[in-house]
Structures are given as structure tokens and as C-alpha cells.
Amino acid sequence: MEISKPLMFTYLYLLIYILLSSGVILYNKWVLSPNYFNFPLPITLTMIHMAFSGAVAFLLVRVFKVVTPVKMTFEIYATCVIPISAFFAASLWFGNTAYLYISVAFIQMLKALMPVATFIMAVMCGTDKSRCDVFLNMVLVSVGVVISSYGEIHFNVIGTLYQVTGIVAEALRLVLTQVLLQKKGLTLNPITSLYYIAPCSFVFLSVPWYLLEMPRIDVSQIQFNFWIFFSNALCALALNFSIFLVIGRTGAVTIRVAGVLKDWILIALSTVIFPESTITALNALGYAIALVGVVMYNYIKVKDVKASQPESLPERMTKDWKLEKKSSDIYMPNMSSENNGGNDSNNNADEEAPLIASSRLSYFGRNITRD
């Protein structure tokens, strides 16, 4: 069986995403861990990432003009970019700080709570409805994570709290991105996202850095290797672009499935690279239970997306042909011209944004024009 070239590229993008995502996590752990490179300053490392990403995005947008910046007003920046940047900075800060206290394997197990946190925040913000089937999945995930935590040999309360707080901040960022940016009709790709969000996140991170890390920075005891930090920041930047490629080639559902596969690979690799990352039988059992809940949750979301999508083009053409054939028996000239005009506008709206109702499209159009 011959594999087509587009399918080969899809698999290649998925492989690149899995390798980069795993590599960034393992690289950050290696840099921050006192047992290895020993750079125990997670906020500083995160600020290096934000500064590098913001600088590259500025060059691509303003100097090389690879992409065109969106029309950003002060109102949109203040009400959308600033709060999203704040939670983005918090999620990176708390997530990277957790590497100082707990293992990579346990961190990945705790990340199974992400659908739980996202669902709770979405219900609280009104972007999702409370449902019994999803709630049962969330309970299953939570029980699995609790069992996994109970079986953790090197359990650390501080590290666990940092990681859970980072998950909550990331869930809030995802929900805010949906609530705020979609209401303004904005679509940001990874380059424009970093162009607007990275500098703002850098400013937010400078506050905890000034209070927590700057007073205890001893230049004489900190080793700084330019190539290590440059390659680390480059990997983090490349990960953002790889996510964009995977979603553009496949979709958000595929990247969820790839994320589950990546977690298993990462847990296995971390036990080899970092010998202190010991996995117990109770760890594995708890994570397996949580993973069942995550897979079921993803399945429900896939069904919801398919149910909300319009008919495929062949189905629509068949239905239109049958409708025309049926309506030809009661032909009315005036009605025909009016209906054609209405159907054209509706079909154009569906083709351009199949998941958004035409009435909402007109609302977005007014917002974009006004802003």
C-alpha cells in the first residue's frame, strides 16, 4: 500500500511535534534541576524564552513582513491581550517551577487534570454547559490522578501545588482566549500571538522575578552558557510553530491524540534520562485510569464537533438537487430570485466559517469594522 505525499508530511509534522514537545520538557528539567545543569531560576528561564520569542516574532512581523499584524486597538489589547498574557505567564512560571520539586513523569501524570480544569473554567465562564457524561469523565480523571499521586515515591506538596496552579492558569488562558478573542473576531497564528503576547508576558514575569529571584541571584555561582540557553529558547519557539503546523495539517483532535502518545513516550524517556524518576505500579495504575477518562472526554468532544459541523459538500449538493427537483413542480419566478440571493449569502458564510452561524459572522464583521 503506497502512502501519499500529504499523508507522509502529516506523519512528519506529528513526529516533529512529539519530539519537540518532549525535548523542551526534558531540556527544561535538565537546565533547572540541581542535579544536572543547576540553573534553579525558573522565572529567569521563562523570561529568556519570552524575550527570544518576542524578538523573533518582531523580526518576522515588522522587518521581514512574513505575516501581517492584526488591527490591534488599545481596547482589544487592554481587554484581551493583557489578561491572556498574564495567565500565560503564570502557567509558564508555575509549570517550570514544578521541575525543581517533582519528576517529569509525575508532572505528566498531573497534566491529565488539564481537561478537568478547562471544563470547570469553561462552565464557570459560560462557554460550556455542565453535562453528566463529561462530569463522570472528569471524576474518573481526578480519581486516577489521586491514585497516581498516592503512589508517587518522591511526592512533594510544594511541587504538586505549583504544577496544579500552572494547570489552572493554563485552563483560564485557554477559556479566556476563546471568550475574549472570538468575541472580537480576532484570529492569531503563532507568530502574531507571540508578537503581541510574549512582550506582555515578559513584563508580567518581571514582577515575581524582581521579588523572588533577583535578590538571591549570585552571579559568581550561576553558570551561564550562551549556547545552552539559545538552543533551549529555540526549541521552545520551534514547538509553537510545530503545533501550528500540526493543527493546520490535521486538526485539534489529532493533536490531542498525539499529546496522549507524547505523554507515554515522555514518561518512559524521563525514567531513562533521569534515574530519580521512579514509576511505581500504583503510579501506572492511577495514570491509566486517568488516561481512560481523558480518552473518553476527547471522544465526546469529537462527537460534539462532528455534530456541529454542516453537511459535506456532496451531501449538500445532493440535497440541493433533490430540493430543486421537488420545488420545480410549484415554480414561482419571484420567489426563485429572492431565494437564490439568500442562499448564496448563507452558503458563502458556511464555507468560510463552517462552525460559526451566519448571524454570528455578521456580528463579528461589525466588530472588526468598528475596531
XYZ file of N, CA and C in Angstrom, residues 105 109 147-154 271 277-287:
66
model
N 7.996 12.584 35.012
C 6.941 11.570 34.885
C 5.710 11.959 35.700
N 1.781 13.061 34.621
C 0.584 12.439 35.194
C -0.377 13.499 35.732
N -4.888 8.578 42.754
C -4.212 7.285 42.946
C -2.753 7.376 42.521
N -2.512 8.036 41.383
C -1.139 8.202 40.903
C -0.303 9.016 41.886
N -0.887 10.067 42.452
C -0.171 10.891 43.434
C 0.131 10.098 44.699
N -0.810 9.261 45.114
C -0.613 8.443 46.313
C 0.534 7.453 46.116
N 0.707 7.005 44.872
C 1.762 6.042 44.593
C 3.104 6.672 44.279
N 3.188 8.004 44.263
C 4.445 8.688 43.952
C 5.422 8.555 45.114
N 6.622 8.031 44.827
C 7.634 7.828 45.877
C 8.163 9.163 46.375
N 8.522 10.037 45.411
C 9.106 11.337 45.767
C 8.038 12.427 45.739
N 12.274 8.323 32.733
C 12.813 7.322 33.661
C 14.199 6.849 33.234
N 13.550 9.515 38.542
C 12.125 9.455 38.174
C 11.651 8.004 38.213
N 11.373 7.530 39.389
C 10.933 6.146 39.554
C 9.419 6.056 39.448
N 8.932 5.093 38.666
C 7.498 4.892 38.495
C 7.095 3.629 39.241
N 6.112 3.754 40.117
C 5.611 2.598 40.852
C 4.403 2.005 40.131
N 4.005 0.826 40.563
C 2.827 0.182 39.972
C 1.573 1.004 40.220
N 1.502 1.638 41.398
C 0.345 2.471 41.723
C 0.323 3.732 40.856
N 1.525 4.277 40.565
C 1.638 5.389 39.617
C 0.995 5.022 38.280
N 1.449 3.903 37.739
C 0.987 3.463 36.416
C -0.516 3.182 36.413
N -1.016 2.541 37.478
C -2.446 2.244 37.564
C -3.275 3.524 37.596
N -2.865 4.475 38.441
C -3.592 5.736 38.541
C -3.592 6.503 37.236
N -2.425 6.545 36.563
C -2.354 7.278 35.298
C -3.178 6.593 34.217
